Coordinates of C-alpha atoms and ligand atoms in Angstrom, one line a residue:
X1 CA -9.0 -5.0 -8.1
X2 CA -11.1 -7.7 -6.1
X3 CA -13.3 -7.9 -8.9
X4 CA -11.3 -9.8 -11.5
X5 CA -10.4 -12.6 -9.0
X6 CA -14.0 -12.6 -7.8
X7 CA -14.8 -13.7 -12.0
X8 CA -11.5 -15.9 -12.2
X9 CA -13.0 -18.0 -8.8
X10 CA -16.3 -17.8 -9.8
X11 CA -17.6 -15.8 -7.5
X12 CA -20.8 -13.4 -7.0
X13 CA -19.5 -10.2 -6.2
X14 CA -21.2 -6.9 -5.3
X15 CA -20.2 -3.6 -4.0
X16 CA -21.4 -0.5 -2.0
X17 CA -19.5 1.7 -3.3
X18 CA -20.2 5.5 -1.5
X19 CA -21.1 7.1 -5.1
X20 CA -22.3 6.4 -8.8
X21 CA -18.8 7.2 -10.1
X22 CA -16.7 5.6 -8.0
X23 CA -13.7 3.3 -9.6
X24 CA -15.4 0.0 -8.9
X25 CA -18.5 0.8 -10.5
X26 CA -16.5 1.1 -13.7
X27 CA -15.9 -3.3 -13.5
X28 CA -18.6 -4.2 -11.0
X29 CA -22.2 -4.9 -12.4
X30 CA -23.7 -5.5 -9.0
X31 CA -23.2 -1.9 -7.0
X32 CA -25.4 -0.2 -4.2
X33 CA -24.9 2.9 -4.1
X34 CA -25.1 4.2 -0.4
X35 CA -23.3 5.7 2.3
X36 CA -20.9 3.1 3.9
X37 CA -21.1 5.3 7.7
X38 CA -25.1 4.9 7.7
X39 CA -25.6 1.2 9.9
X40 CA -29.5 1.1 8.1
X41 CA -27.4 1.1 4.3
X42 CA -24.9 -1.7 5.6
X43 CA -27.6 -4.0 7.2
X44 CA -29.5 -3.6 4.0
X45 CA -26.7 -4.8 1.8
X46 CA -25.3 -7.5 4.7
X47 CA -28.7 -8.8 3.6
X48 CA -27.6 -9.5 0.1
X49 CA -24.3 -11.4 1.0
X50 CA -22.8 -14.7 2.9
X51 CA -19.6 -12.3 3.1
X52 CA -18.9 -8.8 3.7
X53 CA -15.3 -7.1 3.6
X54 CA -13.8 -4.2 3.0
X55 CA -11.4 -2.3 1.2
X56 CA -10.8 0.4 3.2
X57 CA -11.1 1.0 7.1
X58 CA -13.2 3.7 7.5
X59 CA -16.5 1.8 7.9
X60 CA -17.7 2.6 11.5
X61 CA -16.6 0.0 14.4
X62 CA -19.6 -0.1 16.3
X63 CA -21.4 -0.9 12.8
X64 CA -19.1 -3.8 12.2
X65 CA -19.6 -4.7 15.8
X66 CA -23.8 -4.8 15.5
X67 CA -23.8 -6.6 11.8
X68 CA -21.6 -9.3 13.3
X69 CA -24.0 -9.6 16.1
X70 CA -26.4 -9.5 14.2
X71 CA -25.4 -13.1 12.5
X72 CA -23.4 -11.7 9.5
X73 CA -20.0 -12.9 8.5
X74 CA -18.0 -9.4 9.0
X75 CA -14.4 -10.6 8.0
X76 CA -12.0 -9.3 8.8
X77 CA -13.9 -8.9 12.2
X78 CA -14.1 -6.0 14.0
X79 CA -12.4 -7.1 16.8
X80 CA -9.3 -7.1 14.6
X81 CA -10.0 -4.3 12.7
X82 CA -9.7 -1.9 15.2
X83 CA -6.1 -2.6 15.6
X84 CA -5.7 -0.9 11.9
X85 CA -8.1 1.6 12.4
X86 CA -7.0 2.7 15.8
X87 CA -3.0 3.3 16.2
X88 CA -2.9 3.5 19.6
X89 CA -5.1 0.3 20.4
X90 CA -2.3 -1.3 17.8
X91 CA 0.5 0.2 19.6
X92 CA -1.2 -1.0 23.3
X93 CA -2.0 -4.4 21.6
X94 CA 2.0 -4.6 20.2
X95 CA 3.1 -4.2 23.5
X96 CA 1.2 -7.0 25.3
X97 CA 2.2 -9.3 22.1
X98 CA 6.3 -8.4 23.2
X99 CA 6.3 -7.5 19.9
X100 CA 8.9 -4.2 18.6
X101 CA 7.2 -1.3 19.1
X102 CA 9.0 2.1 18.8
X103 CA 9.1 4.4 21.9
X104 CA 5.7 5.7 22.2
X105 CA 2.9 7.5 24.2
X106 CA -0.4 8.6 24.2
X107 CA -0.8 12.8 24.4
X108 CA -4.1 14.1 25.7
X109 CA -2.3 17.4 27.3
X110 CA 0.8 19.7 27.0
X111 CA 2.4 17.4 30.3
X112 CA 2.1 14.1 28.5
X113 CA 4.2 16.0 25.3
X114 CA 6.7 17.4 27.7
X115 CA 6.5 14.3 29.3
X116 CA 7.5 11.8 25.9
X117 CA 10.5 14.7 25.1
X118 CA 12.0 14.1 27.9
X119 CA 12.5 10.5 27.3
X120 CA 12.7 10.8 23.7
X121 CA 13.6 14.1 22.7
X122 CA 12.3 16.6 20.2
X123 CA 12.2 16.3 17.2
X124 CA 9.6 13.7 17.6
X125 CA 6.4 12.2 15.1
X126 CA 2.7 13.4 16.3
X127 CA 0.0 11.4 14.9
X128 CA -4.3 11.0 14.4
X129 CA -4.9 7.6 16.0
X130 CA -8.2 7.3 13.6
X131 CA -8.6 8.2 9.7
X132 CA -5.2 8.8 8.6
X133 CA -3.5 7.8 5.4
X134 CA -1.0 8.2 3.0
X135 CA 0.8 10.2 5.6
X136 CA -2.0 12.4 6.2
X137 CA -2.5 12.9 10.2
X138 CA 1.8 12.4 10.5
X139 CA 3.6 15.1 11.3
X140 CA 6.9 15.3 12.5
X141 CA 6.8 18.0 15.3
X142 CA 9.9 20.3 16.6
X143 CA 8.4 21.5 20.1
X144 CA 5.6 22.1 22.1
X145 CA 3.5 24.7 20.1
X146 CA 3.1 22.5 17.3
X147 CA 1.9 19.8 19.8
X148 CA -0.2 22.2 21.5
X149 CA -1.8 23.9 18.1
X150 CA -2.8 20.1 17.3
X151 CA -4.2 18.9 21.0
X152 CA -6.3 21.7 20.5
X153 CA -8.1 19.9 17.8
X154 CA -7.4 16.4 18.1
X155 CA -7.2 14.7 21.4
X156 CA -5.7 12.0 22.1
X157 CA -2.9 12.0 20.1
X158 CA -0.1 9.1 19.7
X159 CA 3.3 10.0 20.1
X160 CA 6.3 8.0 18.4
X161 CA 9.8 8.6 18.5
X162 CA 11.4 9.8 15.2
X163 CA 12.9 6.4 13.7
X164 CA 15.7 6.4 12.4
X165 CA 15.0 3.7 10.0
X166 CA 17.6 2.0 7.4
X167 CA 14.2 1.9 5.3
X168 CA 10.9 0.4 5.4
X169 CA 9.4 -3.0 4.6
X170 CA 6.4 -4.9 4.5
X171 CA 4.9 -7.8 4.5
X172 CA 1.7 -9.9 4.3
X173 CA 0.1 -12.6 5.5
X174 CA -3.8 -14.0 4.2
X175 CA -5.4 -15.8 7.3
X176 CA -8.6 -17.6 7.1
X177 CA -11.3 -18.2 9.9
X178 CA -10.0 -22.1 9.9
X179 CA -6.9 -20.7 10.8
X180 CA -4.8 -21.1 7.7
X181 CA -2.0 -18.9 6.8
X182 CA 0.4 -17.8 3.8
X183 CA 3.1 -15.3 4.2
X184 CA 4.4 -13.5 0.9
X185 CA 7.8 -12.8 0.8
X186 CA 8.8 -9.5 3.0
X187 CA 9.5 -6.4 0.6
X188 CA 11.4 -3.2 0.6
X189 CA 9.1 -0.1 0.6
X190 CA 9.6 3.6 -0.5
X191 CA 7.3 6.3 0.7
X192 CA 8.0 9.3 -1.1
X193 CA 6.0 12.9 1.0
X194 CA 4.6 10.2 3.1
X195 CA 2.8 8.4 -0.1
X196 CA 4.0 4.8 -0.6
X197 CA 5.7 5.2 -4.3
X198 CA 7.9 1.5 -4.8
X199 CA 7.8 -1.7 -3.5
X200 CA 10.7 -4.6 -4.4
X201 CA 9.9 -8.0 -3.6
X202 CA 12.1 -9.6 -2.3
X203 CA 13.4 -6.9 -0.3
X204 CA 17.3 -6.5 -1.3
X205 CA 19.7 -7.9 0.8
X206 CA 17.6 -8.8 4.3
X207 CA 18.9 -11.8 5.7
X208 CA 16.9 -14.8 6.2
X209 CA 16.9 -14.2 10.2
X210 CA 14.9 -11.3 9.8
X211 CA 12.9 -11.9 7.3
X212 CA 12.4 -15.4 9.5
X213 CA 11.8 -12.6 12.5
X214 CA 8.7 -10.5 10.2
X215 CA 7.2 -13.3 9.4
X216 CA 6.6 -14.9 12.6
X217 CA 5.8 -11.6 14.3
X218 CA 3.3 -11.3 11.5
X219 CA 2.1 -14.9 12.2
X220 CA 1.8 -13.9 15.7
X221 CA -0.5 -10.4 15.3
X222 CA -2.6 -12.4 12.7
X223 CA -3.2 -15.3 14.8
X224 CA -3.5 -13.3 18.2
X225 CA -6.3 -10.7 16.4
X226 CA -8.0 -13.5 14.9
X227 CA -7.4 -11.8 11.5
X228 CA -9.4 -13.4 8.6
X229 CA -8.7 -11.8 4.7
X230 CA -5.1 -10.4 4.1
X231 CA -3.2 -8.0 6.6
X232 CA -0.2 -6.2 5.8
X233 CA 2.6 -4.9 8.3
X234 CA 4.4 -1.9 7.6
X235 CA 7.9 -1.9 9.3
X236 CA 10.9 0.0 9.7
X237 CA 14.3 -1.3 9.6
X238 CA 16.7 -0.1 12.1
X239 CA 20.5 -1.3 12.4
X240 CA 19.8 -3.7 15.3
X241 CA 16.4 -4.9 13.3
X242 CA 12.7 -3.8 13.0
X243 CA 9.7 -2.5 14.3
X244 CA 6.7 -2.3 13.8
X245 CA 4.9 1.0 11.6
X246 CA 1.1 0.2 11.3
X247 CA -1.1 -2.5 9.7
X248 CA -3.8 -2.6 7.1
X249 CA -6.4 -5.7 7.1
X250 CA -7.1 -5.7 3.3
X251 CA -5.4 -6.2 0.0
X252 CA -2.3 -3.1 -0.1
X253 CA -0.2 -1.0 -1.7
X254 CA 2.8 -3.1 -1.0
X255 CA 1.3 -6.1 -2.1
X256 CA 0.0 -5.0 -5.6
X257 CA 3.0 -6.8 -6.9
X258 CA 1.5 -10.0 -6.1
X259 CA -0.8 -9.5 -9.5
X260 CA 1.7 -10.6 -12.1
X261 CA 4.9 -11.6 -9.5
X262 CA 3.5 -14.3 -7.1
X263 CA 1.6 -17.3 -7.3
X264 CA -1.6 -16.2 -5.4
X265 CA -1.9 -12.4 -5.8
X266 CA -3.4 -10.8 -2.9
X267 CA -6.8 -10.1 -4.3
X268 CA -7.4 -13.7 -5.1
X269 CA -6.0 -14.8 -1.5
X270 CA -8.4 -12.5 0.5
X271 CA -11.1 -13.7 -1.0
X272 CA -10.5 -17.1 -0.5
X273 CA -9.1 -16.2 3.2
X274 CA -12.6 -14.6 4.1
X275 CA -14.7 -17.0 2.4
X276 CA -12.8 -19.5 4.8
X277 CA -11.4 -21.4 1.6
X278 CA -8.4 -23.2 1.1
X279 CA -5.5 -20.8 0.7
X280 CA -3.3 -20.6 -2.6
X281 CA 0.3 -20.5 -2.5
X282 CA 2.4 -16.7 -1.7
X283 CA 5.5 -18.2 -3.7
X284 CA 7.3 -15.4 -5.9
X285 CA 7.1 -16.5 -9.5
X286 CA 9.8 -14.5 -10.5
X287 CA 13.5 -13.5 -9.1
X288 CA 12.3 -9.6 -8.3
X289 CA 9.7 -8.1 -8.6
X290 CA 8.6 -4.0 -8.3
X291 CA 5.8 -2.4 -8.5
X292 CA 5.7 1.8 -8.5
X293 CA 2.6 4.0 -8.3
X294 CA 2.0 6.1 -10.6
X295 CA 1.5 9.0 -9.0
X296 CA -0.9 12.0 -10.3
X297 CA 1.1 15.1 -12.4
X298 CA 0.1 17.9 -13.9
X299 CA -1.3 16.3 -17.3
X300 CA -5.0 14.5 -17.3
X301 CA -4.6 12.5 -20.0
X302 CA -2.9 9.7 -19.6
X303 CA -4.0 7.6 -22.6
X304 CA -1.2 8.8 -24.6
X305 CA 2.1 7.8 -22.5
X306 CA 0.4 4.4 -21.3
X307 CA 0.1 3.8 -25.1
X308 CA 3.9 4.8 -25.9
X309 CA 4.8 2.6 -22.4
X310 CA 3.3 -0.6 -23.9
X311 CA 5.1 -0.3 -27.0
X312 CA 8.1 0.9 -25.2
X313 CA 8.2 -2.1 -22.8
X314 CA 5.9 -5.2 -23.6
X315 CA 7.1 -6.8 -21.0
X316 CA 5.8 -3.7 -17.8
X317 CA 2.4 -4.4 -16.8
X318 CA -0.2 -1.6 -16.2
X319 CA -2.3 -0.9 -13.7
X320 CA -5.0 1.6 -13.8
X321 CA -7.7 2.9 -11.4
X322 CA -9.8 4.9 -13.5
X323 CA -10.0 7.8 -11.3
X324 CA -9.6 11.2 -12.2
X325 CA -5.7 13.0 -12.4
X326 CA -5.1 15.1 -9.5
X327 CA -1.4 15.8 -8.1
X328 CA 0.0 12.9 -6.0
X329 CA -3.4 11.2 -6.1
X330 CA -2.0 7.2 -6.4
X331 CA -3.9 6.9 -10.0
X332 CA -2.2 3.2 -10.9
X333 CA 0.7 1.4 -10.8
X334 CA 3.5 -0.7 -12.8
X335 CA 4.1 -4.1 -12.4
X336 CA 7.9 -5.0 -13.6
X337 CA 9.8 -8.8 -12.8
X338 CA 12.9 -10.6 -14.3
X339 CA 15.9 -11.3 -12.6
X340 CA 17.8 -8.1 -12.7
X341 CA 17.1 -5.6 -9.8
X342 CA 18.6 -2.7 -11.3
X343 CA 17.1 -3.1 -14.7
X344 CA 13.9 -4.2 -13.6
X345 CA 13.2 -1.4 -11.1
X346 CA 14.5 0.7 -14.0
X347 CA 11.9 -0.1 -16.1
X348 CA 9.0 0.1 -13.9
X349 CA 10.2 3.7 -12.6
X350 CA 10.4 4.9 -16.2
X351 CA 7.0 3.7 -17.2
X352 CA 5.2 4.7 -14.2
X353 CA 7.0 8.0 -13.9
X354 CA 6.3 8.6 -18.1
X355 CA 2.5 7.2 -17.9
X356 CA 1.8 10.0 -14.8
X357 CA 4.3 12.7 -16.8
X358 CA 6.8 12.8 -13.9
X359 CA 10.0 11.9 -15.9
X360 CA 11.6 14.9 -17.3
X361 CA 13.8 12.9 -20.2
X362 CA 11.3 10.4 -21.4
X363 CA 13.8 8.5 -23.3
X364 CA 16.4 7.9 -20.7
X365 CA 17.4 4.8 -22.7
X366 CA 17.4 5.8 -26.4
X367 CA 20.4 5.4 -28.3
X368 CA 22.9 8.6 -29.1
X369 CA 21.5 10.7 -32.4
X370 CA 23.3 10.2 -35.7
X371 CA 26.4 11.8 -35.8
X372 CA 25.4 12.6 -40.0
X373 CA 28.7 14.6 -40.5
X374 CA 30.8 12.1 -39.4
X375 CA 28.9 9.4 -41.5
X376 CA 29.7 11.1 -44.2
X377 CA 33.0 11.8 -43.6
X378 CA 33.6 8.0 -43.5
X379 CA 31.4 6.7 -46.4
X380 CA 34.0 5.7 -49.2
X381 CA 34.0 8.6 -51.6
X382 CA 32.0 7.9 -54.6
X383 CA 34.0 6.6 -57.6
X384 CA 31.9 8.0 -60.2
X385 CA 27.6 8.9 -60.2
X386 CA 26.1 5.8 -60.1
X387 CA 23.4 7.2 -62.8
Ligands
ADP401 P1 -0.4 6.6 7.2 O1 -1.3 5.9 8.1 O2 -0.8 7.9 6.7 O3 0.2 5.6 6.1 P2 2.1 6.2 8.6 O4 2.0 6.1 10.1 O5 2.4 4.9 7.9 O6 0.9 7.0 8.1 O7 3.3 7.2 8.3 C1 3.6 7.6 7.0 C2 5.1 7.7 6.8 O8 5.7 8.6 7.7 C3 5.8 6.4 7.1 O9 5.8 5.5 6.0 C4 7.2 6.8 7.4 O10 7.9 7.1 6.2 C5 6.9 8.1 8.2 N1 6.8 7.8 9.6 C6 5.7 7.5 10.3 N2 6.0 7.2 11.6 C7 7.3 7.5 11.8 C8 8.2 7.4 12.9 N3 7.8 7.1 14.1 N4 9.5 7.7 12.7 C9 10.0 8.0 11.4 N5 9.2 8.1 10.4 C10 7.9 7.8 10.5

């Protein structure tokens, strides 16, 4: 999704993408194909680019760490990314910011578990500091077998109290390497099995001393990491106010709205952020905006229902990734806006939910079938045959 505002700005754009078949190499005419964990296969490419970023966070610190030395312009660096690739750095770093971190420790044995109950009680969330996603390496964990079954494999572990959270939000900021920033408008999220399924924008109802609150804590993470690109904040709201989930320095789920509801969309604003130029503005365009995945079903083919959503709703726009159908797999989303919430999230639901298969009465809104008997009980009785 970089690649179309790579062409709209004019912009050489290439990608090593890890194999032939991968989404991008479906839009992208420039791809290396090469294992994005091998240092030798990122130098080479570094040596093709001014810029390299990222679209994931997988790509080896200590790589990141030896291109930049090496005189390439890593961005986001890798002295920020390791806040978003490492949860317990992030929580460490969230504390020395003052910033609102849930109650939280770090496990390496069966007393540092017993320990955090103490203080916090079971049930509590047990997570993978490294590699997670989608809510894969969360687990919510009811006593100390379950932690101990885990530390077995994975140690350290980071410990979090169980939130209870109002709901989530999010929110983004692009920063550049001259120190520029935009903040989008905060949304509401909805992760559905961990998987992040709706976003609103703006989110419903928050008042303008908390959204004022995000977006200078936000402000504050960006400008303390040095962050260059975009970096999105994934929050819980609480009924005294919010804290802080995790963050993600790239382009995100909860900012795919920005592709038909703001201004700047996200895509275009990282790569202006990392190619240190002027940033473009994070305004909304439209009263609300939502955006749902569409989530992988049970049906491959999704040619079909994207065609009936189109003529359904000219007015949805559709996202998709190209990749192959398999359940839950986040295979595109819907864009929807106007100035209704209700009937805008509505209408993004359906068409998502109908394009993956999801939605059990397709036609939620179709109009009541002709009652035929009592049409023609009321048609005037025929004077004589018309013949
Ligand atoms: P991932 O890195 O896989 O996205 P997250 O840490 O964001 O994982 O967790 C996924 C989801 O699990 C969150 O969006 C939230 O719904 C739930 N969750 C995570 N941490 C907590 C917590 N401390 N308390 C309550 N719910 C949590």
């Amino acid at each position: 999704m970089l690649a179309p505002a790579a062409e709209a700005l004019g912009i050489r754009f290439s990608v090593l993408a890890e194999s032939a078949d991968a989404p991008a190499t479906q839009v992208i005419s420039e791809v290396t194909v090469g294992d994005y964990t091998d240092y030798a296969t990122l130098k080479a490419f570094a040596e093709t680019v001014d810029v390299v970023t990222f679209d994931h966070e997988h790509v080896p610190p200590e790589h990141l760490a030896a291109l930049a030395e090496a005189g390439h312009a890593v961005r986001p660096g890798p002295q920020a990314l390791i806040f978003a690739q490492d949860k317990i750095r992030m929580r460490t770093k969230m504390d020395e910011l003052g910033l609102p971190n849930p109650e939280w420790a770090t496990i390496t044995s069966l007393a540092d578990a017993e320990a955090f109950a103490e203080r916090v009680g079971f049930p509590f969330v047990l997570k993978t500091p490294r590699g997670g996603y989608d809510g894969k390496g969360v687990r919510v964990v009811e006593g100390l077998a379950e932690v101990d079954e885990w530390l077995r494999e994975t140690s350290p572990l980071l410990a979090e109290e169980k939130v209870d959270f109002t709901r989530e939000l999010a929110v983004m900021v692009g920063r550049s390497p001259m120190g520029q920033t935009a903040v989008w408008p905060v949304v509401e999220t909805w992760q559905q099995n961990g998987v992040c399924k709706e976003a609103i924008a703006p989110a419903p109802g928050l008042s303008a001393e908390r959204a004022t609150a995000i977006t200078e804590a936000i402000l504050t993470v960006a400008g303390a990491l040095e962050v260059t690109g975009v970096m999105a904040m994934e929050m819980f709201e609480t009924a005294e106010g919010f804290l802080i989930n995790e963050f993600a320095m790239r382009p995100h789920n909860t900012g795919h709205w920005t592709q038909d509801g703001a201004v700047t969309s996200q895509f275009e604003q990282h790569l202006r952020a990392v190619l240190d130029l002027p940033l473009g503005s994070p305004a909304a365009r439209e009263e609300v905006s939502v955006m749902v995945n569409v989530l992988g079903a049970d049906h491959e083919d999704l040619y079909q229902p994207y065609f009936h959503v189109m003529a359904h709703d000219p007015e949805v726009k559709v996202h998709l990734y190209g990749k192959s159908v398999r359940p839950g797999r986040k295979v595109g989303h819907v864009n929807a806006y106007g100035a209704d919430r209700d009937a805008v999230l509505a209408r993004a639901r359906h068409a998502a939910d109908f394009i993956a298969g999801i939605d059990p009465d397709p036609y939620p809104d179709r109009p009541a079938p002709v009652d035929l008997d009592a049409l023609s009980a009321e048609a005037p009785a025929l004077e004589k045959d018309p013949r």
